[in-house]
């Protein structure tokens, strides 16, 4: 497959965006790029730019949010690694034919107007892995 062009962002699960912002903004001094709610994922996202890499903080907006389930199981921490790709449908097809288990068989809408899809951590060494394409 065509390799990803870069790591686009890291997703970090937090109980509270408000409390987590203190570390990223006040202590690390990173600039907050904005906040967006992804209704179908029941998650609110705030992101910080660290050079070319975005740090995305993910806060659940409902008890049955995937992030709420992650927090129940693991507590706050690294949730996923997202690779940017040029052709998401082609990447998904290549992953599938390599035997990688996909959570999303087809691209769906993510934050920043990106199209995204997740691969299952059981197929990716225990790391929930997102692939995203701009536009
Ligand atoms: Co993500």
Short mmCIF file of N, CA, C and O and ligand atoms in Angstrom, two decimals:
data_model
loop_
_atom_site.label_atom_id
_atom_site.label_comp_id
_atom_site.label_asym_id
_atom_site.label_seq_id
_atom_site.Cartn_x
_atom_site.Cartn_y
_atom_site.Cartn_z
N UNK A 1 0.83 -1.20 0.00
CA UNK A 1 0.00 0.00 0.00
C UNK A 1 0.87 1.25 0.00
O UNK A 1 2.03 1.21 0.40
N UNK A 2 0.28 2.34 -0.42
CA UNK A 2 0.98 3.63 -0.36
C UNK A 2 1.10 4.04 1.11
O UNK A 2 0.09 4.10 1.82
N UNK A 3 2.32 4.29 1.59
CA UNK A 3 2.48 4.58 3.02
C UNK A 3 1.81 5.90 3.42
O UNK A 3 1.67 6.80 2.59
N UNK A 4 1.42 6.00 4.70
CA UNK A 4 0.86 7.27 5.19
C UNK A 4 1.88 8.40 5.00
O UNK A 4 3.08 8.17 5.03
N UNK A 5 1.38 9.62 4.82
CA UNK A 5 2.29 10.75 4.61
C UNK A 5 2.85 11.27 5.94
O UNK A 5 3.94 11.83 5.96
N UNK A 6 2.11 11.10 7.03
CA UNK A 6 2.59 11.53 8.34
C UNK A 6 1.65 11.03 9.43
O UNK A 6 0.58 10.52 9.13
N UNK A 7 2.08 11.18 10.67
CA UNK A 7 1.14 11.02 11.78
C UNK A 7 0.38 12.33 11.87
O UNK A 7 0.99 13.39 12.07
N UNK A 8 -0.90 12.29 11.66
CA UNK A 8 -1.72 13.50 11.62
C UNK A 8 -2.01 14.00 13.03
O UNK A 8 -1.91 15.19 13.31
N UNK A 9 -2.41 13.07 13.89
CA UNK A 9 -2.70 13.47 15.27
C UNK A 9 -2.66 12.28 16.21
O UNK A 9 -2.70 11.13 15.79
N UNK A 10 -2.56 12.60 17.50
CA UNK A 10 -2.72 11.62 18.57
C UNK A 10 -4.02 11.96 19.28
O UNK A 10 -4.28 13.12 19.59
N UNK A 11 -4.83 10.96 19.53
CA UNK A 11 -6.08 11.15 20.27
C UNK A 11 -5.88 10.73 21.72
O UNK A 11 -5.41 9.62 21.99
N UNK A 12 -6.21 11.61 22.64
CA UNK A 12 -6.02 11.35 24.07
C UNK A 12 -7.36 11.49 24.78
O UNK A 12 -8.03 12.53 24.68
N UNK A 13 -7.77 10.42 25.46
CA UNK A 13 -9.05 10.43 26.17
C UNK A 13 -8.90 11.15 27.51
O UNK A 13 -7.94 10.89 28.25
N UNK A 14 -9.84 12.04 27.78
CA UNK A 14 -9.82 12.80 29.05
C UNK A 14 -11.22 12.80 29.64
O UNK A 14 -12.22 12.69 28.93
N UNK A 15 -11.30 12.92 30.97
CA UNK A 15 -12.60 13.05 31.62
C UNK A 15 -13.17 14.44 31.36
O UNK A 15 -14.36 14.60 31.19
N UNK A 16 -12.28 15.43 31.38
CA UNK A 16 -12.74 16.82 31.29
C UNK A 16 -11.77 17.63 30.42
O UNK A 16 -10.59 17.77 30.75
N UNK A 17 -12.28 18.18 29.32
CA UNK A 17 -11.46 19.04 28.47
C UNK A 17 -10.97 20.24 29.26
O UNK A 17 -9.82 20.66 29.13
N UNK A 18 -11.87 20.77 30.08
CA UNK A 18 -11.56 21.98 30.83
C UNK A 18 -10.32 21.77 31.71
O UNK A 18 -9.40 22.58 31.72
N UNK A 19 -10.30 20.63 32.42
CA UNK A 19 -9.16 20.36 33.31
C UNK A 19 -7.91 20.00 32.51
O UNK A 19 -6.81 20.40 32.85
N UNK A 20 -8.08 19.25 31.42
CA UNK A 20 -6.94 18.83 30.63
C UNK A 20 -6.27 20.01 29.93
O UNK A 20 -5.06 20.01 29.71
N UNK A 21 -7.06 21.02 29.59
CA UNK A 21 -6.50 22.19 28.90
C UNK A 21 -5.39 22.85 29.70
O UNK A 21 -4.47 23.43 29.13
N UNK A 22 -5.49 22.78 31.02
CA UNK A 22 -4.48 23.40 31.88
C UNK A 22 -3.09 22.89 31.53
O UNK A 22 -2.16 23.68 31.35
N UNK A 23 -2.95 21.57 31.40
CA UNK A 23 -1.65 20.99 31.07
C UNK A 23 -1.18 21.47 29.70
O UNK A 23 -0.06 21.96 29.57
N UNK A 24 -2.04 21.34 28.70
CA UNK A 24 -1.59 21.60 27.33
C UNK A 24 -1.40 23.08 27.04
O UNK A 24 -0.48 23.47 26.34
N UNK A 25 -2.28 23.91 27.61
CA UNK A 25 -2.21 25.34 27.32
C UNK A 25 -1.33 26.09 28.31
O UNK A 25 -0.40 26.79 27.93
N UNK A 26 -1.60 25.89 29.62
CA UNK A 26 -0.88 26.70 30.62
C UNK A 26 0.52 26.15 30.86
O UNK A 26 1.48 26.92 30.98
N UNK A 27 0.65 24.83 30.95
CA UNK A 27 1.96 24.26 31.30
C UNK A 27 2.83 24.09 30.05
O UNK A 27 3.94 24.59 29.98
N UNK A 28 2.31 23.39 29.04
CA UNK A 28 3.12 23.15 27.83
C UNK A 28 3.15 24.38 26.93
O UNK A 28 4.04 24.52 26.10
N UNK A 29 2.15 25.24 27.05
CA UNK A 29 2.14 26.47 26.26
C UNK A 29 1.74 26.26 24.82
O UNK A 29 2.05 27.09 23.95
N UNK A 30 1.03 25.17 24.52
CA UNK A 30 0.58 24.92 23.15
C UNK A 30 -0.64 25.79 22.84
O UNK A 30 -1.39 26.16 23.75
N UNK A 31 -0.81 26.09 21.56
CA UNK A 31 -1.92 26.94 21.15
C UNK A 31 -3.13 26.05 20.82
O UNK A 31 -3.02 25.09 20.06
N UNK A 32 -4.26 26.41 21.43
CA UNK A 32 -5.49 25.66 21.19
C UNK A 32 -6.05 26.04 19.83
O UNK A 32 -6.23 27.22 19.53
N UNK A 33 -6.31 25.03 19.00
CA UNK A 33 -6.80 25.28 17.65
C UNK A 33 -8.31 25.37 17.56
O UNK A 33 -8.84 25.85 16.56
N UNK A 34 -9.01 24.92 18.59
CA UNK A 34 -10.47 24.98 18.57
C UNK A 34 -11.09 23.78 19.23
O UNK A 34 -10.40 22.89 19.72
N UNK A 35 -12.40 23.80 19.25
CA UNK A 35 -13.18 22.71 19.85
C UNK A 35 -14.31 22.37 18.90
O UNK A 35 -14.88 23.25 18.26
N UNK A 36 -14.60 21.09 18.80
CA UNK A 36 -15.64 20.64 17.88
C UNK A 36 -16.36 19.46 18.53
O UNK A 36 -15.73 18.64 19.18
N UNK A 37 -17.67 19.40 18.32
CA UNK A 37 -18.41 18.24 18.83
C UNK A 37 -18.72 17.32 17.67
O UNK A 37 -19.21 17.76 16.62
N UNK A 38 -18.40 16.02 17.85
CA UNK A 38 -18.72 15.03 16.82
C UNK A 38 -19.92 14.25 17.35
O UNK A 38 -19.78 13.33 18.17
N UNK A 39 -21.11 14.64 16.89
CA UNK A 39 -22.35 14.12 17.49
C UNK A 39 -22.45 12.61 17.36
O UNK A 39 -22.80 11.93 18.33
N UNK A 40 -22.14 12.05 16.20
CA UNK A 40 -22.36 10.61 16.02
C UNK A 40 -21.36 9.77 16.80
O UNK A 40 -21.59 8.59 17.04
N UNK A 41 -20.26 10.38 17.24
CA UNK A 41 -19.29 9.67 18.09
C UNK A 41 -19.49 9.99 19.57
O UNK A 41 -18.78 9.46 20.42
N UNK A 42 -20.44 10.91 19.86
CA UNK A 42 -20.70 11.33 21.23
C UNK A 42 -19.41 11.75 21.92
O UNK A 42 -19.06 11.28 23.00
N UNK A 43 -18.71 12.65 21.26
CA UNK A 43 -17.42 13.10 21.77
C UNK A 43 -17.23 14.58 21.45
O UNK A 43 -17.74 15.09 20.44
N UNK A 44 -16.55 15.29 22.35
CA UNK A 44 -16.15 16.67 22.11
C UNK A 44 -14.64 16.69 22.02
O UNK A 44 -13.95 16.09 22.84
N UNK A 45 -14.13 17.38 21.01
CA UNK A 45 -12.70 17.36 20.70
C UNK A 45 -12.13 18.76 20.82
O UNK A 45 -12.69 19.70 20.26
N UNK A 46 -11.01 18.88 21.55
CA UNK A 46 -10.23 20.12 21.54
C UNK A 46 -8.85 19.75 21.04
O UNK A 46 -8.32 18.71 21.40
N UNK A 47 -8.27 20.58 20.16
CA UNK A 47 -6.97 20.21 19.65
C UNK A 47 -5.94 21.31 19.84
O UNK A 47 -6.26 22.49 19.92
N UNK A 48 -4.70 20.83 19.96
CA UNK A 48 -3.53 21.70 20.13
C UNK A 48 -2.53 21.34 19.05
O UNK A 48 -2.33 20.16 18.76
N UNK A 49 -1.91 22.37 18.48
CA UNK A 49 -0.92 22.12 17.44
C UNK A 49 0.45 22.03 18.09
O UNK A 49 0.84 22.90 18.86
N UNK A 50 1.17 20.94 17.82
CA UNK A 50 2.55 20.77 18.30
C UNK A 50 3.41 20.54 17.06
O UNK A 50 3.59 19.41 16.63
N UNK A 51 3.91 21.61 16.48
CA UNK A 51 4.59 21.49 15.18
C UNK A 51 3.57 21.02 14.16
O UNK A 51 2.48 21.57 14.06
N UNK A 52 3.94 19.97 13.41
CA UNK A 52 3.02 19.44 12.39
C UNK A 52 2.01 18.47 12.97
O UNK A 52 1.13 18.00 12.26
N UNK A 53 2.18 18.14 14.24
CA UNK A 53 1.35 17.12 14.86
C UNK A 53 0.25 17.77 15.69
O UNK A 53 0.51 18.74 16.40
N UNK A 54 -0.95 17.24 15.58
CA UNK A 54 -2.05 17.73 16.39
C UNK A 54 -2.26 16.78 17.56
O UNK A 54 -2.20 15.58 17.41
N UNK A 55 -2.48 17.36 18.73
CA UNK A 55 -2.87 16.58 19.90
C UNK A 55 -4.37 16.82 20.08
O UNK A 55 -4.79 17.96 20.25
N UNK A 56 -5.14 15.77 20.01
CA UNK A 56 -6.58 15.90 20.16
C UNK A 56 -7.03 15.32 21.49
O UNK A 56 -6.76 14.16 21.79
N UNK A 57 -7.67 16.15 22.28
CA UNK A 57 -8.23 15.69 23.55
C UNK A 57 -9.69 15.33 23.32
O UNK A 57 -10.44 16.10 22.72
N UNK A 58 -10.07 14.14 23.77
CA UNK A 58 -11.40 13.61 23.50
C UNK A 58 -12.17 13.46 24.81
O UNK A 58 -11.73 12.74 25.70
N UNK A 59 -13.29 14.13 24.90
CA UNK A 59 -14.13 14.08 26.10
C UNK A 59 -15.48 13.49 25.70
O UNK A 59 -16.08 13.93 24.72
N UNK A 60 -15.96 12.49 26.46
CA UNK A 60 -17.27 11.91 26.10
C UNK A 60 -18.40 12.90 26.38
O UNK A 60 -18.32 13.68 27.32
N UNK A 61 -19.44 12.85 25.55
CA UNK A 61 -20.61 13.70 25.78
C UNK A 61 -21.81 12.87 26.22
O UNK A 61 -22.88 13.42 26.46
N UNK A 62 -21.65 11.56 26.32
CA UNK A 62 -22.73 10.68 26.79
C UNK A 62 -22.10 9.45 27.43
O UNK A 62 -20.94 9.12 27.16
N UNK A 63 -22.89 8.77 28.28
CA UNK A 63 -22.35 7.61 28.99
C UNK A 63 -22.06 6.44 28.06
O UNK A 63 -21.23 5.59 28.36
N UNK A 64 -22.76 6.40 26.92
CA UNK A 64 -22.53 5.29 25.98
C UNK A 64 -21.58 5.71 24.85
O UNK A 64 -21.53 5.06 23.81
N UNK A 65 -20.85 6.79 25.07
CA UNK A 65 -19.84 7.21 24.11
C UNK A 65 -18.69 6.19 24.11
O UNK A 65 -18.33 5.65 25.17
N UNK A 66 -18.08 5.91 22.95
CA UNK A 66 -16.91 5.02 22.93
C UNK A 66 -15.79 5.53 23.85
O UNK A 66 -15.06 4.74 24.43
N UNK A 67 -15.68 6.85 23.99
CA UNK A 67 -14.65 7.41 24.87
C UNK A 67 -15.00 7.16 26.33
O UNK A 67 -14.12 6.91 27.16
N UNK A 68 -16.28 7.20 26.66
CA UNK A 68 -16.70 6.88 28.04
C UNK A 68 -16.34 5.44 28.36
O UNK A 68 -15.83 5.14 29.45
N UNK A 69 -16.56 4.54 27.41
CA UNK A 69 -16.23 3.13 27.63
C UNK A 69 -14.72 2.95 27.79
O UNK A 69 -14.25 2.19 28.63
N UNK A 70 -13.95 3.69 26.97
CA UNK A 70 -12.49 3.62 27.06
C UNK A 70 -12.03 4.11 28.45
O UNK A 70 -11.18 3.47 29.09
N UNK A 71 -12.60 5.22 28.91
CA UNK A 71 -12.21 5.77 30.22
C UNK A 71 -12.56 4.81 31.35
O UNK A 71 -11.78 4.64 32.29
N UNK A 72 -13.72 4.17 31.25
CA UNK A 72 -14.12 3.18 32.27
C UNK A 72 -13.09 2.06 32.36
O UNK A 72 -12.77 1.59 33.44
N UNK A 73 -12.62 1.64 31.20
CA UNK A 73 -11.74 0.47 31.13
C UNK A 73 -10.29 0.84 31.47
O UNK A 73 -9.61 0.11 32.18
N UNK A 74 -9.83 1.97 30.95
CA UNK A 74 -8.39 2.29 31.01
C UNK A 74 -8.04 3.54 31.80
O UNK A 74 -6.87 3.77 32.08
N UNK A 75 -9.03 4.37 32.08
CA UNK A 75 -8.72 5.68 32.62
C UNK A 75 -8.23 6.59 31.50
O UNK A 75 -8.15 6.16 30.35
N UNK A 76 -7.88 7.84 31.81
CA UNK A 76 -7.44 8.76 30.77
C UNK A 76 -6.09 8.35 30.21
O UNK A 76 -5.28 7.73 30.91
N UNK A 77 -5.84 8.69 28.95
CA UNK A 77 -4.56 8.37 28.34
C UNK A 77 -4.67 8.27 26.82
O UNK A 77 -5.70 8.63 26.24
N UNK A 78 -3.59 7.77 26.22
CA UNK A 78 -3.54 7.68 24.75
C UNK A 78 -4.65 6.76 24.24
O UNK A 78 -4.76 5.62 24.67
N UNK A 79 -5.46 7.28 23.34
CA UNK A 79 -6.60 6.54 22.80
C UNK A 79 -6.33 6.02 21.40
O UNK A 79 -6.61 4.88 21.09
N UNK A 80 -5.78 6.85 20.51
CA UNK A 80 -5.48 6.37 19.16
C UNK A 80 -4.38 7.18 18.50
O UNK A 80 -4.09 8.30 18.89
N UNK A 81 -3.77 6.55 17.50
CA UNK A 81 -2.79 7.19 16.63
C UNK A 81 -3.43 7.31 15.26
O UNK A 81 -4.01 6.34 14.77
N UNK A 82 -3.35 8.50 14.66
CA UNK A 82 -3.99 8.72 13.35
C UNK A 82 -2.95 9.03 12.28
O UNK A 82 -2.17 9.98 12.43
N UNK A 83 -2.94 8.24 11.24
CA UNK A 83 -2.05 8.44 10.10
C UNK A 83 -2.81 9.15 8.99
O UNK A 83 -3.96 8.80 8.70
N UNK A 84 -2.17 10.10 8.36
CA UNK A 84 -2.78 10.76 7.21
C UNK A 84 -2.42 9.99 5.94
O UNK A 84 -1.26 9.61 5.76
N UNK A 85 -3.40 9.77 5.11
CA UNK A 85 -3.18 9.06 3.85
C UNK A 85 -3.76 9.89 2.71
O UNK A 85 -4.63 10.74 2.91
N UNK A 86 -3.26 9.62 1.49
CA UNK A 86 -3.70 10.38 0.33
C UNK A 86 -5.00 9.83 -0.24
O UNK A 86 -5.80 10.58 -0.83
N UNK A 87 -5.21 8.53 -0.10
CA UNK A 87 -6.37 7.88 -0.71
C UNK A 87 -6.95 6.87 0.28
O UNK A 87 -6.52 5.71 0.33
N UNK A 88 -7.90 7.33 1.08
CA UNK A 88 -8.41 6.49 2.17
C UNK A 88 -9.11 5.22 1.67
O UNK A 88 -8.83 4.14 2.20
N UNK A 89 -9.97 5.29 0.66
CA UNK A 89 -10.57 4.04 0.18
C UNK A 89 -9.53 3.01 -0.27
O UNK A 89 -9.66 1.81 0.02
N UNK A 90 -8.49 3.47 -0.96
CA UNK A 90 -7.43 2.56 -1.40
C UNK A 90 -6.67 1.98 -0.21
O UNK A 90 -6.32 0.79 -0.19
N UNK A 91 -6.43 2.81 0.81
CA UNK A 91 -5.76 2.33 2.03
C UNK A 91 -6.60 1.25 2.71
O UNK A 91 -6.07 0.22 3.11
N UNK A 92 -7.90 1.49 2.82
CA UNK A 92 -8.77 0.52 3.49
C UNK A 92 -8.79 -0.81 2.72
O UNK A 92 -8.75 -1.88 3.32
N UNK A 93 -8.80 -0.71 1.39
CA UNK A 93 -8.79 -1.93 0.58
C UNK A 93 -7.49 -2.69 0.78
O UNK A 93 -7.49 -3.92 0.93
N UNK A 94 -6.37 -1.95 0.84
CA UNK A 94 -5.05 -2.60 1.03
C UNK A 94 -4.96 -3.24 2.41
O UNK A 94 -4.44 -4.35 2.55
N UNK A 95 -5.48 -2.54 3.42
CA UNK A 95 -5.46 -3.09 4.79
C UNK A 95 -6.29 -4.37 4.85
O UNK A 95 -5.87 -5.38 5.42
N UNK A 96 -7.47 -4.31 4.23
CA UNK A 96 -8.37 -5.46 4.24
C UNK A 96 -7.70 -6.66 3.58
O UNK A 96 -7.73 -7.76 4.11
N UNK A 97 -7.07 -6.42 2.45
CA UNK A 97 -6.46 -7.56 1.74
C UNK A 97 -5.21 -8.05 2.47
O UNK A 97 -4.77 -9.18 2.26
N UNK A 98 -4.65 -7.22 3.37
CA UNK A 98 -3.53 -7.68 4.20
C UNK A 98 -4.03 -8.38 5.47
O UNK A 98 -3.23 -8.78 6.32
N UNK A 99 -5.34 -8.50 5.61
CA UNK A 99 -5.91 -9.22 6.74
C UNK A 99 -6.11 -8.38 7.98
O UNK A 99 -6.36 -8.90 9.06
N UNK A 100 -5.99 -7.06 7.84
CA UNK A 100 -6.21 -6.17 8.99
C UNK A 100 -7.72 -6.01 9.22
O UNK A 100 -8.47 -5.76 8.28
N UNK A 101 -8.12 -6.20 10.47
CA UNK A 101 -9.54 -6.06 10.82
C UNK A 101 -9.89 -4.58 10.94
O UNK A 101 -9.25 -3.84 11.68
N UNK A 102 -10.90 -4.16 10.20
CA UNK A 102 -11.30 -2.75 10.22
C UNK A 102 -12.54 -2.56 11.08
O UNK A 102 -13.45 -3.40 11.08
N UNK A 103 -12.58 -1.45 11.81
CA UNK A 103 -13.80 -1.07 12.53
C UNK A 103 -14.75 -0.39 11.55
O UNK A 103 -15.95 -0.62 11.58
N UNK A 104 -14.17 0.43 10.67
CA UNK A 104 -14.95 1.12 9.64
C UNK A 104 -14.56 0.56 8.28
O UNK A 104 -13.41 0.71 7.85
N UNK A 105 -15.51 -0.07 7.61
CA UNK A 105 -15.23 -0.61 6.27
C UNK A 105 -15.17 0.50 5.22
O UNK A 105 -14.57 0.33 4.17
N UNK A 106 -15.83 1.61 5.53
CA UNK A 106 -15.86 2.73 4.58
C UNK A 106 -15.55 4.01 5.36
O UNK A 106 -15.80 4.09 6.56
N UNK A 107 -15.00 5.02 4.66
CA UNK A 107 -14.69 6.29 5.32
C UNK A 107 -15.95 6.95 5.88
O UNK A 107 -17.02 6.83 5.31
N UNK A 108 -15.78 7.62 7.02
CA UNK A 108 -16.88 8.42 7.57
C UNK A 108 -16.34 9.78 7.98
O UNK A 108 -15.14 10.02 7.96
N UNK A 109 -17.25 10.66 8.37
CA UNK A 109 -16.87 12.04 8.68
C UNK A 109 -16.22 12.11 10.06
O UNK A 109 -16.74 11.57 11.03
N UNK A 110 -15.06 12.78 10.14
CA UNK A 110 -14.38 13.02 11.41
C UNK A 110 -14.27 14.52 11.66
O UNK A 110 -14.89 15.32 10.98
N UNK A 111 -13.45 14.88 12.65
CA UNK A 111 -13.22 16.30 12.95
C UNK A 111 -12.42 16.94 11.81
O UNK A 111 -11.82 16.24 10.99
N UNK A 112 -12.41 18.27 11.75
CA UNK A 112 -11.61 19.04 10.78
C UNK A 112 -12.02 18.75 9.35
O UNK A 112 -11.20 18.87 8.44
N UNK A 113 -13.24 18.29 9.12
CA UNK A 113 -13.68 17.98 7.76
C UNK A 113 -12.92 16.83 7.14
O UNK A 113 -12.88 16.67 5.92
N UNK A 114 -12.28 16.01 7.99
CA UNK A 114 -11.52 14.87 7.50
C UNK A 114 -12.45 13.68 7.27
O UNK A 114 -13.49 13.55 7.92
N UNK A 115 -12.06 12.83 6.37
CA UNK A 115 -12.70 11.52 6.25
C UNK A 115 -11.80 10.53 6.98
O UNK A 115 -10.58 10.55 6.81
N UNK A 116 -12.39 9.71 7.83
CA UNK A 116 -11.60 8.85 8.71
C UNK A 116 -12.13 7.42 8.71
O UNK A 116 -13.28 7.16 8.35
N UNK A 117 -11.26 6.50 9.12
CA UNK A 117 -11.67 5.11 9.37
C UNK A 117 -10.71 4.53 10.38
O UNK A 117 -9.52 4.87 10.40
N UNK A 118 -11.23 3.64 11.24
CA UNK A 118 -10.41 3.02 12.27
C UNK A 118 -10.14 1.55 11.96
O UNK A 118 -11.02 0.85 11.45
N UNK A 119 -8.93 1.12 12.31
CA UNK A 119 -8.59 -0.30 12.28
C UNK A 119 -8.63 -0.81 13.72
O UNK A 119 -8.37 -0.07 14.67
N UNK A 120 -8.98 -2.08 13.86
CA UNK A 120 -9.14 -2.65 15.20
C UNK A 120 -7.78 -2.87 15.87
O UNK A 120 -6.87 -3.41 15.24
N UNK A 121 -7.66 -2.48 17.15
CA UNK A 121 -6.36 -2.63 17.83
C UNK A 121 -5.86 -4.08 17.89
O UNK A 121 -4.66 -4.30 17.97
N UNK A 122 -6.78 -5.04 17.80
CA UNK A 122 -6.34 -6.44 17.79
C UNK A 122 -5.52 -6.76 16.55
O UNK A 122 -4.74 -7.71 16.54
N UNK A 123 -5.71 -5.97 15.51
CA UNK A 123 -4.98 -6.18 14.26
C UNK A 123 -3.77 -5.26 14.13
O UNK A 123 -3.01 -5.36 13.17
N UNK A 124 -3.64 -4.31 15.06
CA UNK A 124 -2.59 -3.29 14.91
C UNK A 124 -1.76 -3.18 16.18
O UNK A 124 -1.47 -2.08 16.67
N UNK A 125 -1.41 -4.33 16.71
CA UNK A 125 -0.48 -4.37 17.85
C UNK A 125 -0.98 -3.69 19.10
O UNK A 125 -0.18 -3.18 19.89
N UNK A 126 -2.30 -3.67 19.29
CA UNK A 126 -2.84 -3.11 20.52
C UNK A 126 -3.04 -1.60 20.47
O UNK A 126 -3.45 -0.99 21.45
N UNK A 127 -2.74 -0.99 19.32
CA UNK A 127 -2.91 0.46 19.17
C UNK A 127 -4.13 0.72 18.29
O UNK A 127 -4.13 0.33 17.10
N UNK A 128 -5.14 1.35 18.83
CA UNK A 128 -6.26 1.77 17.99
C UNK A 128 -5.71 2.73 16.96
O UNK A 128 -5.09 3.74 17.30
N UNK A 129 -5.90 2.41 15.69
CA UNK A 129 -5.25 3.16 14.61
C UNK A 129 -6.30 3.75 13.68
O UNK A 129 -7.17 3.04 13.19
N UNK A 130 -6.18 5.06 13.48
CA UNK A 130 -7.06 5.78 12.58
C UNK A 130 -6.31 6.12 11.31
O UNK A 130 -5.11 6.41 11.36
N UNK A 131 -7.01 6.11 10.20
CA UNK A 131 -6.47 6.60 8.94
C UNK A 131 -7.37 7.74 8.49
O UNK A 131 -8.59 7.62 8.57
N UNK A 132 -6.75 8.85 8.10
CA UNK A 132 -7.58 10.01 7.75
C UNK A 132 -7.10 10.65 6.47
O UNK A 132 -5.91 10.60 6.13
N UNK A 133 -8.06 11.22 5.77
CA UNK A 133 -7.78 11.91 4.50
C UNK A 133 -8.44 13.27 4.55
O UNK A 133 -9.60 13.40 4.96
N UNK A 134 -7.69 14.28 4.12
CA UNK A 134 -8.19 15.64 4.11
C UNK A 134 -9.29 15.78 3.05
O UNK A 134 -9.14 15.26 1.95
N UNK A 135 -10.36 16.44 3.42
CA UNK A 135 -11.40 16.79 2.45
C UNK A 135 -12.31 15.63 2.03
O UNK A 135 -12.11 14.51 2.30
CO1 LIG B 1 -8.67 10.94 15.60
#
